[in-house]
PDB file of C-alpha atoms and ligand atoms in Angstrom:
ATOM      1  CA  MET A  59       7.957  -8.989  16.974  1.00 68.00           C
ATOM      2  CA  LYS A  60      12.148  -8.594  15.697  1.00 88.00           C
ATOM      3  CA  GLY A  61      11.140  -7.592  12.236  1.00 97.00           C
ATOM      4  CA  TYR A  62      10.136  -4.349  10.692  1.00 98.00           C
ATOM      5  CA  PHE A  63       7.075  -3.593   9.146  1.00 98.00           C
ATOM      6  CA  ILE A  64       7.283  -0.765   6.434  1.00 98.00           C
ATOM      7  CA  SER A  65       4.108   0.103   3.978  1.00 98.00           C
ATOM      8  CA  PHE A  66       3.264   2.379   0.836  1.00 98.00           C
ATOM      9  CA  GLU A  67       0.370   3.747   0.257  1.00 98.00           C
ATOM     10  CA  GLY A  68      -1.487   6.441  -1.835  1.00 98.00           C
ATOM     11  CA  GLY A  69      -3.667   6.416  -4.303  1.00 97.00           C
ATOM     12  CA  GLU A  70      -3.310   5.640  -8.220  1.00 94.00           C
ATOM     13  CA  GLY A  71      -0.651   7.243 -10.124  1.00 93.00           C
ATOM     14  CA  CYS A  72       1.189   8.476  -7.266  1.00 96.00           C
ATOM     15  CA  GLY A  73       4.026   6.570  -7.553  1.00 96.00           C
ATOM     16  CA  LYS A  74       4.099   3.607  -5.269  1.00 96.00           C
ATOM     17  CA  SER A  75       5.418   0.832  -7.939  1.00 95.00           C
ATOM     18  CA  THR A  76       7.782   3.172  -9.066  1.00 97.00           C
ATOM     19  CA  GLN A  77       9.767   3.896  -5.962  1.00 98.00           C
ATOM     20  CA  ILE A  78       9.208   0.273  -4.726  1.00 98.00           C
ATOM     21  CA  LYS A  79      11.406  -0.880  -7.857  1.00 98.00           C
ATOM     22  CA  LYS A  80      14.132   1.966  -7.035  1.00 98.00           C
ATOM     23  CA  LEU A  81      13.852  -0.024  -3.789  1.00 98.00           C
ATOM     24  CA  LYS A  82      13.929  -3.657  -4.429  1.00 98.00           C
ATOM     25  CA  GLU A  83      17.116  -2.665  -6.259  1.00 98.00           C
ATOM     26  CA  TYR A  84      18.957  -0.841  -3.974  1.00 98.00           C
ATOM     27  CA  ILE A  85      18.564  -3.390  -1.474  1.00 97.00           C
ATOM     28  CA  ASN A  86      19.648  -6.404  -3.904  1.00 96.00           C
ATOM     29  CA  GLN A  87      23.386  -4.601  -3.428  1.00 95.00           C
ATOM     30  CA  LEU A  88      22.697  -4.506   0.415  1.00 94.00           C
ATOM     31  CA  ASN A  89      24.435  -8.297   1.503  1.00 92.00           C
ATOM     32  CA  ASN A  90      21.818  -8.803   3.616  1.00 92.00           C
ATOM     33  CA  HIS A  91      19.276  -8.597   1.115  1.00 95.00           C
ATOM     34  CA  GLU A  92      17.401 -11.723   2.626  1.00 96.00           C
ATOM     35  CA  ASN A  93      16.736 -10.201   5.154  1.00 97.00           C
ATOM     36  CA  PHE A  94      13.830  -8.054   3.242  1.00 98.00           C
ATOM     37  CA  LEU A  95      10.852  -9.534   2.199  1.00 98.00           C
ATOM     38  CA  PHE A  96       8.367  -7.769  -0.329  1.00 98.00           C
ATOM     39  CA  VAL A  97       4.442  -8.440  -0.471  1.00 98.00           C
ATOM     40  CA  ARG A  98       1.734  -6.898  -2.603  1.00 97.00           C
ATOM     41  CA  GLU A  99      -2.337  -5.832  -1.856  1.00 98.00           C
ATOM     42  CA  PRO A 100      -3.822  -7.649  -3.280  1.00 97.00           C
ATOM     43  CA  GLY A 101      -1.809 -10.603  -3.713  1.00 97.00           C
ATOM     44  CA  GLY A 102       1.445 -12.324  -2.372  1.00 95.00           C
ATOM     45  CA  THR A 103      -0.008 -15.689  -1.896  1.00 96.00           C
ATOM     46  CA  LYS A 104      -1.163 -17.783  -4.627  1.00 96.00           C
ATOM     47  CA  LEU A 105      -5.092 -17.890  -3.338  1.00 98.00           C
ATOM     48  CA  ALA A 106      -4.922 -13.700  -2.729  1.00 97.00           C
ATOM     49  CA  GLU A 107      -3.176 -13.706  -6.683  1.00 97.00           C
ATOM     50  CA  GLU A 108      -6.135 -15.363  -8.013  1.00 97.00           C
ATOM     51  CA  LEU A 109      -8.642 -13.293  -5.758  1.00 96.00           C
ATOM     52  CA  ARG A 110      -6.704 -10.429  -6.667  1.00 96.00           C
ATOM     53  CA  LYS A 111      -8.225 -10.820 -10.608  1.00 94.00           C
ATOM     54  CA  LEU A 112     -11.115 -11.544  -9.110  1.00 93.00           C
ATOM     55  CA  ILE A 113     -10.948  -7.667  -7.560  1.00 94.00           C
ATOM     56  CA  LEU A 114      -9.992  -5.707  -9.879  1.00 93.00           C
ATOM     57  CA  ASN A 115     -10.735  -7.453 -13.639  1.00 89.00           C
ATOM     58  CA  ASP A 116     -13.601  -5.739 -15.262  1.00 81.00           C
ATOM     59  CA  SER A 117     -16.116  -7.981 -15.550  1.00 83.00           C
ATOM     60  CA  GLU A 118     -19.553  -8.357 -16.440  1.00 85.00           C
ATOM     61  CA  ASP A 119     -20.610  -9.335 -12.101  1.00 90.00           C
ATOM     62  CA  GLN A 120     -19.228  -6.597 -10.640  1.00 90.00           C
ATOM     63  CA  PRO A 121     -18.859  -6.900  -6.966  1.00 93.00           C
ATOM     64  CA  LEU A 122     -21.462  -5.338  -4.405  1.00 95.00           C
ATOM     65  CA  PRO A 123     -19.614  -3.129  -2.058  1.00 96.00           C
ATOM     66  CA  MET A 124     -19.536  -5.156   0.395  1.00 97.00           C
ATOM     67  CA  THR A 125     -17.936  -8.074  -1.422  1.00 97.00           C
ATOM     68  CA  GLU A 126     -15.348  -6.486  -2.816  1.00 96.00           C
ATOM     69  CA  LEU A 127     -14.112  -5.249   1.227  1.00 98.00           C
ATOM     70  CA  LEU A 128     -14.208  -8.952   2.233  1.00 98.00           C
ATOM     71  CA  LEU A 129     -12.303  -9.959  -0.342  1.00 97.00           C
ATOM     72  CA  PHE A 130      -9.485  -6.876   0.317  1.00 98.00           C
ATOM     73  CA  CYS A 131      -9.711  -8.997   4.132  1.00 98.00           C
ATOM     74  CA  ALA A 132      -9.698 -11.869   2.380  1.00 98.00           C
ATOM     75  CA  CYS A 133      -6.359 -11.304   0.847  1.00 98.00           C
ATOM     76  CA  ARG A 134      -5.249  -9.657   3.714  1.00 98.00           C
ATOM     77  CA  VAL A 135      -5.404 -13.157   6.506  1.00 98.00           C
ATOM     78  CA  GLU A 136      -3.959 -14.533   4.105  1.00 98.00           C
ATOM     79  CA  ILE A 137      -1.550 -12.739   3.522  1.00 98.00           C
ATOM     80  CA  VAL A 138      -0.303 -11.413   6.570  1.00 98.00           C
ATOM     81  CA  HIS A 139      -0.463 -15.515   7.969  1.00 97.00           C
ATOM     82  CA  LYS A 140       1.051 -16.902   5.805  1.00 98.00           C
ATOM     83  CA  ARG A 141       3.898 -14.464   4.752  1.00 98.00           C
ATOM     84  CA  ILE A 142       4.041 -10.893   6.694  1.00 98.00           C
ATOM     85  CA  LEU A 143       3.831 -12.948  10.711  1.00 98.00           C
ATOM     86  CA  PRO A 144       6.357 -15.675  10.123  1.00 98.00           C
ATOM     87  CA  ALA A 145       8.911 -13.204   8.211  1.00 98.00           C
ATOM     88  CA  LEU A 146       8.682 -10.273  11.050  1.00 98.00           C
ATOM     89  CA  SER A 147       9.186 -13.242  13.727  1.00 97.00           C
ATOM     90  CA  GLN A 148      12.544 -14.633  11.820  1.00 97.00           C
ATOM     91  CA  GLY A 149      13.471 -10.557  11.719  1.00 97.00           C
ATOM     92  CA  LYS A 150      12.835  -9.446   8.478  1.00 98.00           C
ATOM     93  CA  VAL A 151      11.942  -6.649   6.900  1.00 98.00           C
ATOM     94  CA  VAL A 152       8.457  -6.225   5.302  1.00 98.00           C
ATOM     95  CA  ILE A 153       7.630  -3.696   2.510  1.00 98.00           C
ATOM     96  CA  ALA A 154       4.633  -4.588   1.735  1.00 98.00           C
ATOM     97  CA  ASP A 155       2.457  -2.162  -1.773  1.00 98.00           C
ATOM     98  CA  ARG A 156      -0.451  -1.230   0.039  1.00 98.00           C
ATOM     99  CA  PHE A 157      -2.255  -2.320   3.910  1.00 98.00           C
ATOM    100  CA  TYR A 158      -4.902  -1.775   5.502  1.00 98.00           C
ATOM    101  CA  ASP A 159      -4.912   1.672   5.720  1.00 98.00           C
ATOM    102  CA  SER A 160      -5.729   1.026   1.754  1.00 98.00           C
ATOM    103  CA  THR A 161      -8.989  -0.227   2.472  1.00 98.00           C
ATOM    104  CA  ILE A 162      -9.529   2.832   4.832  1.00 98.00           C
ATOM    105  CA  ALA A 163      -9.351   4.861   2.340  1.00 98.00           C
ATOM    106  CA  TYR A 164     -10.945   3.022  -0.712  1.00 98.00           C
ATOM    107  CA  GLN A 165     -13.526   0.644   1.062  1.00 98.00           C
ATOM    108  CA  GLY A 166     -13.862   3.408   3.558  1.00 98.00           C
ATOM    109  CA  SER A 167     -13.785   6.650   2.886  1.00 98.00           C
ATOM    110  CA  ALA A 168     -14.751   6.058  -0.689  1.00 97.00           C
ATOM    111  CA  ARG A 169     -17.132   3.284  -1.025  1.00 97.00           C
ATOM    112  CA  GLU A 170     -18.811   4.143   2.464  1.00 97.00           C
ATOM    113  CA  ILE A 171     -19.073   1.172   3.600  1.00 98.00           C
ATOM    114  CA  MET A 172     -19.168   1.376   7.004  1.00 96.00           C
ATOM    115  CA  PRO A 173     -17.243   4.163   8.961  1.00 96.00           C
ATOM    116  CA  VAL A 174     -13.597   4.469   9.649  1.00 95.00           C
ATOM    117  CA  LYS A 175     -13.998   2.978  13.805  1.00 96.00           C
ATOM    118  CA  ASP A 176     -16.028   0.065  12.306  1.00 97.00           C
ATOM    119  CA  LEU A 177     -12.965  -0.946   9.693  1.00 97.00           C
ATOM    120  CA  LEU A 178     -10.213  -0.796  12.071  1.00 97.00           C
ATOM    121  CA  SER A 179     -12.133  -3.001  14.747  1.00 97.00           C
ATOM    122  CA  LEU A 180     -12.828  -5.265  11.676  1.00 98.00           C
ATOM    123  CA  THR A 181      -9.250  -4.946  10.920  1.00 97.00           C
ATOM    124  CA  LYS A 182      -8.438  -6.300  14.516  1.00 97.00           C
ATOM    125  CA  LYS A 183     -10.512  -8.848  14.700  1.00 97.00           C
ATOM    126  CA  ILE A 184      -9.017 -10.744  11.632  1.00 97.00           C
ATOM    127  CA  ILE A 185      -5.393 -10.047  11.536  1.00 98.00           C
ATOM    128  CA  GLY A 186      -5.159  -8.668  15.377  1.00 97.00           C
ATOM    129  CA  ASP A 187      -2.967  -5.856  16.751  1.00 95.00           C
ATOM    130  CA  ILE A 188      -0.138  -5.975  13.364  1.00 97.00           C
ATOM    131  CA  LYS A 189       0.326  -2.517  11.322  1.00 97.00           C
ATOM    132  CA  PRO A 190       3.475  -1.234  10.003  1.00 98.00           C
ATOM    133  CA  ASN A 191       6.177   0.363  12.176  1.00 98.00           C
ATOM    134  CA  LEU A 192       6.128   3.036   9.326  1.00 98.00           C
ATOM    135  CA  THR A 193       4.002   3.474   6.655  1.00 98.00           C
ATOM    136  CA  PHE A 194       4.715   6.104   3.420  1.00 98.00           C
ATOM    137  CA  TYR A 195       2.218   7.778   1.656  1.00 98.00           C
ATOM    138  CA  LEU A 196       2.687   9.050  -1.299  1.00 98.00           C
ATOM    139  CA  LYS A 197       0.694  11.748  -1.541  1.00 98.00           C
ATOM    140  CA  ILE A 198      -0.650  13.498  -4.745  1.00 97.00           C
ATOM    141  CA  SER A 199      -3.806  15.498  -6.155  1.00 97.00           C
ATOM    142  CA  PRO A 200      -6.349  12.943  -7.563  1.00 95.00           C
ATOM    143  CA  GLN A 201      -5.738  15.310 -10.859  1.00 94.00           C
ATOM    144  CA  GLU A 202      -2.393  15.277 -11.262  1.00 95.00           C
ATOM    145  CA  ALA A 203      -2.372  11.663 -10.510  1.00 92.00           C
ATOM    146  CA  PHE A 204      -4.621  11.107 -13.381  1.00 88.00           C
ATOM    147  CA  LYS A 205      -2.947  12.843 -16.231  1.00 88.00           C
ATOM    148  CA  ARG A 206       0.239   9.876 -15.521  1.00 88.00           C
ATOM    149  CA  LYS A 207      -2.028   7.606 -15.430  1.00 80.00           C
ATOM    150  CA  ASN A 208      -3.412   8.732 -18.828  1.00 80.00           C
ATOM    151  CA  LYS A 209      -0.399   8.782 -20.522  1.00 80.00           C
ATOM    152  CA  MET A 210       0.182   5.355 -19.602  1.00 80.00           C
ATOM    153  CA  SER A 211      -0.777   2.792 -22.258  1.00 77.00           C
ATOM    154  CA  GLN A 212      -2.076  -0.632 -20.147  1.00 82.00           C
ATOM    155  CA  PRO A 213      -5.399  -0.540 -19.219  1.00 82.00           C
ATOM    156  CA  LEU A 214      -7.102   0.788 -16.153  1.00 84.00           C
ATOM    157  CA  ASP A 215      -8.239  -1.696 -13.876  1.00 86.00           C
ATOM    158  CA  ARG A 216     -12.046  -1.721 -12.303  1.00 88.00           C
ATOM    159  CA  ILE A 217     -11.212   0.830  -8.904  1.00 88.00           C
ATOM    160  CA  GLU A 218      -8.823   3.120 -10.993  1.00 86.00           C
ATOM    161  CA  SER A 219     -11.331   3.488 -13.650  1.00 86.00           C
ATOM    162  CA  GLU A 220     -13.857   5.692 -10.658  1.00 90.00           C
ATOM    163  CA  GLY A 221     -13.907   8.852 -11.457  1.00 90.00           C
ATOM    164  CA  LEU A 222     -12.611  12.334  -9.557  1.00 92.00           C
ATOM    165  CA  THR A 223     -15.166  12.217  -7.437  1.00 95.00           C
ATOM    166  CA  PHE A 224     -14.168   8.526  -5.651  1.00 96.00           C
ATOM    167  CA  HIS A 225     -10.564   9.413  -5.758  1.00 96.00           C
ATOM    168  CA  GLN A 226     -10.546  12.884  -4.279  1.00 97.00           C
ATOM    169  CA  LYS A 227     -12.505  11.113  -1.403  1.00 97.00           C
ATOM    170  CA  VAL A 228      -9.718   7.999  -1.345  1.00 98.00           C
ATOM    171  CA  GLU A 229      -7.058  11.316  -0.770  1.00 98.00           C
ATOM    172  CA  LYS A 230      -9.617  12.284   2.123  1.00 98.00           C
ATOM    173  CA  GLY A 231      -9.384   8.676   3.585  1.00 98.00           C
ATOM    174  CA  TYR A 232      -5.247   8.779   3.044  1.00 98.00           C
ATOM    175  CA  ASP A 233      -5.617  12.159   5.198  1.00 98.00           C
ATOM    176  CA  PHE A 234      -7.780  10.964   7.991  1.00 97.00           C
ATOM    177  CA  ILE A 235      -5.947   7.645   8.614  1.00 98.00           C
ATOM    178  CA  SER A 236      -2.749   9.409   8.345  1.00 98.00           C
ATOM    179  CA  ASN A 237      -3.514  11.676  11.056  1.00 98.00           C
ATOM    180  CA  LEU A 238      -5.045   9.442  13.640  1.00 96.00           C
ATOM    181  CA  GLU A 239      -2.239   7.117  13.337  1.00 96.00           C
ATOM    182  CA  LYS A 240       0.702  10.139  12.553  1.00 97.00           C
ATOM    183  CA  ASP A 241       3.380   8.277  14.888  1.00 97.00           C
ATOM    184  CA  ARG A 242       3.858   5.895  11.723  1.00 98.00           C
ATOM    185  CA  PHE A 243       3.351   7.766   9.132  1.00 98.00           C
ATOM    186  CA  TYR A 244       6.199   9.471   6.360  1.00 98.00           C
ATOM    187  CA  ILE A 245       3.981  12.320   3.854  1.00 98.00           C
ATOM    188  CA  LEU A 246       6.429  12.297   0.717  1.00 98.00           C
ATOM    189  CA  ASP A 247       5.340  15.024  -1.572  1.00 98.00           C
ATOM    190  CA  ALA A 248       4.663  12.473  -4.721  1.00 98.00           C
ATOM    191  CA  THR A 249       4.936  15.648  -7.229  1.00 97.00           C
ATOM    192  CA  LYS A 250       8.810  15.271  -6.623  1.00 98.00           C
ATOM    193  CA  SER A 251      10.662  13.485  -9.076  1.00 98.00           C
ATOM    194  CA  PRO A 252      11.467   9.972  -8.649  1.00 98.00           C
ATOM    195  CA  ASP A 253      15.170  10.399  -8.003  1.00 98.00           C
ATOM    196  CA  GLU A 254      14.428  13.188  -5.711  1.00 98.00           C
ATOM    197  CA  ILE A 255      11.593  10.519  -3.504  1.00 98.00           C
ATOM    198  CA  PHE A 256      14.515   8.356  -3.523  1.00 98.00           C
ATOM    199  CA  LYS A 257      16.969   9.583  -1.626  1.00 98.00           C
ATOM    200  CA  GLU A 258      14.298  10.949   0.916  1.00 98.00           C
ATOM    201  CA  ILE A 259      13.312   7.245   1.421  1.00 98.00           C
ATOM    202  CA  ILE A 260      16.824   6.022   1.681  1.00 98.00           C
ATOM    203  CA  LYS A 261      17.708   8.641   4.088  1.00 98.00           C
ATOM    204  CA  VAL A 262      14.448   7.629   6.519  1.00 98.00           C
ATOM    205  CA  LEU A 263      15.425   4.828   5.952  1.00 98.00           C
ATOM    206  CA  LYS A 264      18.948   5.041   6.939  1.00 97.00           C
ATOM    207  CA  GLU A 265      17.529   6.708  10.169  1.00 97.00           C
ATOM    208  CA  LYS A 266      14.670   4.009  10.723  1.00 97.00           C
ATOM    209  CA  ILE A 267      16.115   1.140  10.546  1.00 96.00           C
ATOM    210  CA  PRO A 268      20.554   1.194  10.576  1.00 95.00           C
ATOM    211  CA  GLN A 269      21.240  -2.125  11.149  1.00 93.00           C
ATOM    212  CA  PHE A 270      19.213  -3.387   8.150  1.00 94.00           C
ATOM    213  CA  LEU A 271      21.436  -1.095   5.719  1.00 92.00           C
ATOM    214  CA  ASN A 272      24.541  -3.149   5.368  1.00 78.00           C
TER     215      ASN A 272
HETATM  216  N1  T5A B 307      -7.122  -1.039  -3.088  1.00 89.94           N
HETATM  217  C1  T5A B 307      -6.588  -2.221  -2.679  1.00 89.94           C
HETATM  218  C2  T5A B 307      -8.382  -1.302  -2.217  1.00 89.94           C
HETATM  219  O1  T5A B 307      -9.513  -0.501  -2.988  1.00 89.94           O
HETATM  220  N2  T5A B 307      -8.332  -2.087  -0.804  1.00 89.94           N
HETATM  221  C3  T5A B 307      -7.360  -2.454  -0.195  1.00 89.94           C
HETATM  222  O2  T5A B 307      -7.559  -2.768   0.894  1.00 89.94           O
HETATM  223  C4  T5A B 307      -6.138  -3.195  -1.612  1.00 89.94           C
HETATM  224  C5  T5A B 307      -4.951  -3.125  -0.413  1.00 89.94           C
HETATM  225  C6  T5A B 307      -4.594  -2.355  -6.908  1.00 89.94           C
HETATM  226  C7  T5A B 307      -6.023  -1.756  -6.495  1.00 89.94           C
HETATM  227  O3  T5A B 307      -6.602  -2.540  -5.806  1.00 89.94           O
HETATM  228  C8  T5A B 307      -7.027  -0.980  -4.316  1.00 89.94           C
HETATM  229  C9  T5A B 307      -5.728   0.097  -4.859  1.00 89.94           C
HETATM  230  C10 T5A B 307      -5.827   0.165  -6.379  1.00 89.94           C
HETATM  231  O4  T5A B 307      -7.228   0.492  -7.096  1.00 89.94           O
HETATM  232  P1  T5A B 307      -2.374  -2.024  -6.883  1.00 89.94           P
HETATM  233  O5  T5A B 307      -2.335  -2.465  -7.390  1.00 89.94           O
HETATM  234  O6  T5A B 307      -1.347  -1.357  -5.525  1.00 89.94           O
HETATM  235  O7  T5A B 307      -3.428  -1.966  -5.591  1.00 89.94           O
HETATM  236  O8  T5A B 307      -2.802  -0.925  -7.990  1.00 89.94           O
HETATM  237  P2  T5A B 307      -1.957   0.998  -8.053  1.00 89.94           P
HETATM  238  O9  T5A B 307      -2.060   1.526  -7.339  1.00 89.94           O
HETATM  239  O10 T5A B 307      -3.055   1.659  -9.735  1.00 89.94           O
HETATM  240  O11 T5A B 307      -0.831   0.220  -7.952  1.00 89.94           O
HETATM  241  P3  T5A B 307       0.369   1.126 -10.113  1.00 89.94           P
HETATM  242  O12 T5A B 307       1.396   0.132 -10.027  1.00 89.94           O
HETATM  243  O13 T5A B 307      -0.495   0.686 -11.124  1.00 89.94           O
HETATM  244  O14 T5A B 307       0.348   2.556  -9.355  1.00 89.94           O
HETATM  245  P4  T5A B 307       0.948   3.183  -9.019  1.00 89.94           P
HETATM  246  O15 T5A B 307       1.765   2.785  -8.015  1.00 89.94           O
HETATM  247  O16 T5A B 307       0.043   4.609  -8.124  1.00 89.94           O
HETATM  248  O17 T5A B 307       2.421   4.657  -9.729  1.00 89.94           O
HETATM  249  P5  T5A B 307       3.681   4.106 -10.841  1.00 89.94           P
HETATM  250  O18 T5A B 307       5.053   3.672 -10.330  1.00 89.94           O
HETATM  251  O19 T5A B 307       2.589   2.835 -11.261  1.00 89.94           O
HETATM  252  O20 T5A B 307       3.251   5.237 -11.827  1.00 89.94           O
HETATM  253  C11 T5A B 307       2.169   5.340 -12.409  1.00 89.94           C
HETATM  254  C12 T5A B 307       3.340   6.194 -13.809  1.00 89.94           C
HETATM  255  O21 T5A B 307       4.074   7.848 -13.286  1.00 89.94           O
HETATM  256  C13 T5A B 307       5.033   7.564 -13.206  1.00 89.94           C
HETATM  257  C14 T5A B 307       5.439   6.027 -13.411  1.00 89.94           C
HETATM  258  O22 T5A B 307       5.972   6.624 -14.700  1.00 89.94           O
HETATM  259  C15 T5A B 307       3.822   5.949 -14.461  1.00 89.94           C
HETATM  260  O23 T5A B 307       4.218   6.643 -15.468  1.00 89.94           O
HETATM  261  N3  T5A B 307       5.625   8.028 -12.506  1.00 89.94           N
HETATM  262  C16 T5A B 307       5.681   9.100 -11.864  1.00 89.94           C
HETATM  263  N4  T5A B 307       6.280  10.508 -13.122  1.00 89.94           N
HETATM  264  C17 T5A B 307       6.838  11.941 -12.812  1.00 89.94           C
HETATM  265  N5  T5A B 307       7.253  11.944 -11.145  1.00 89.94           N
HETATM  266  C18 T5A B 307       7.053  10.440 -10.803  1.00 89.94           C
HETATM  267  N6  T5A B 307       7.930  10.856  -9.326  1.00 89.94           N
HETATM  268  C19 T5A B 307       6.829   9.251 -11.164  1.00 89.94           C
HETATM  269  N7  T5A B 307       6.515   8.495 -10.245  1.00 89.94           N
HETATM  270  C20 T5A B 307       5.820   7.853 -11.410  1.00 89.94           C
END
């Protein structure tokens, strides 16, 4: 694969979206900004954005845990084949707001739908060997993150509304996968200020993909 694949991960309120927004602004100033593709999961294609609404909306008919897992997987198949792989094969840098580590943390560790090793083999079956070259994990305790989310005016989605125990298990899931696949993980202290975190992200990118940052 000619391109470079970066993902951002973390629990609710970790500040992922804030950093991705800053990165978009930074990249838009570059001469070769067309060589970058930003995507999000769940979502990123017309069908996957429709599925996103079904997954996250707090409807009366809640999906069963296995249905939830399969819907996230369906979104991933769509985005990988329709957007991520084509961009990587054109030599682009793909920046994803969440990827399969989210499934390990939320559906594996927190929902306990199946063991991590089975989730990893399911992932391999549906999307093949593709994995990020680099994953930024914004680490913050669920207690701290909840304080941030509570200050926000927008309503919480179905998964955000889960209790503290659920989000503590999510954190454990991230700790597990970031230890298992440590070569690609870069852990950021998400309690620092947005500017400090962003500076660190740019420093890492300048080391990893200097050829793209002009
Ligand atoms: N999901 C997803 C699964 O269960 N399985 C899967 O396989 C996948 C792919 C949607 C949900 O789906 C689940 C996980 C999620 O529950 P999402 O759309 O990415 O995923 O939703 P969120 O993770 O909730 O993303 P958000 O954009 O809503 O929140 P962020 O990115 O965590 O946080 P952000 O940047 O919006 O910041 C939150 C607040 O904190 C402040 C911000 O201003 C904002 O008010 N903030 C900071 N405050 C102090 N210091 C900092 N450094 C700060 N950074 C941000």
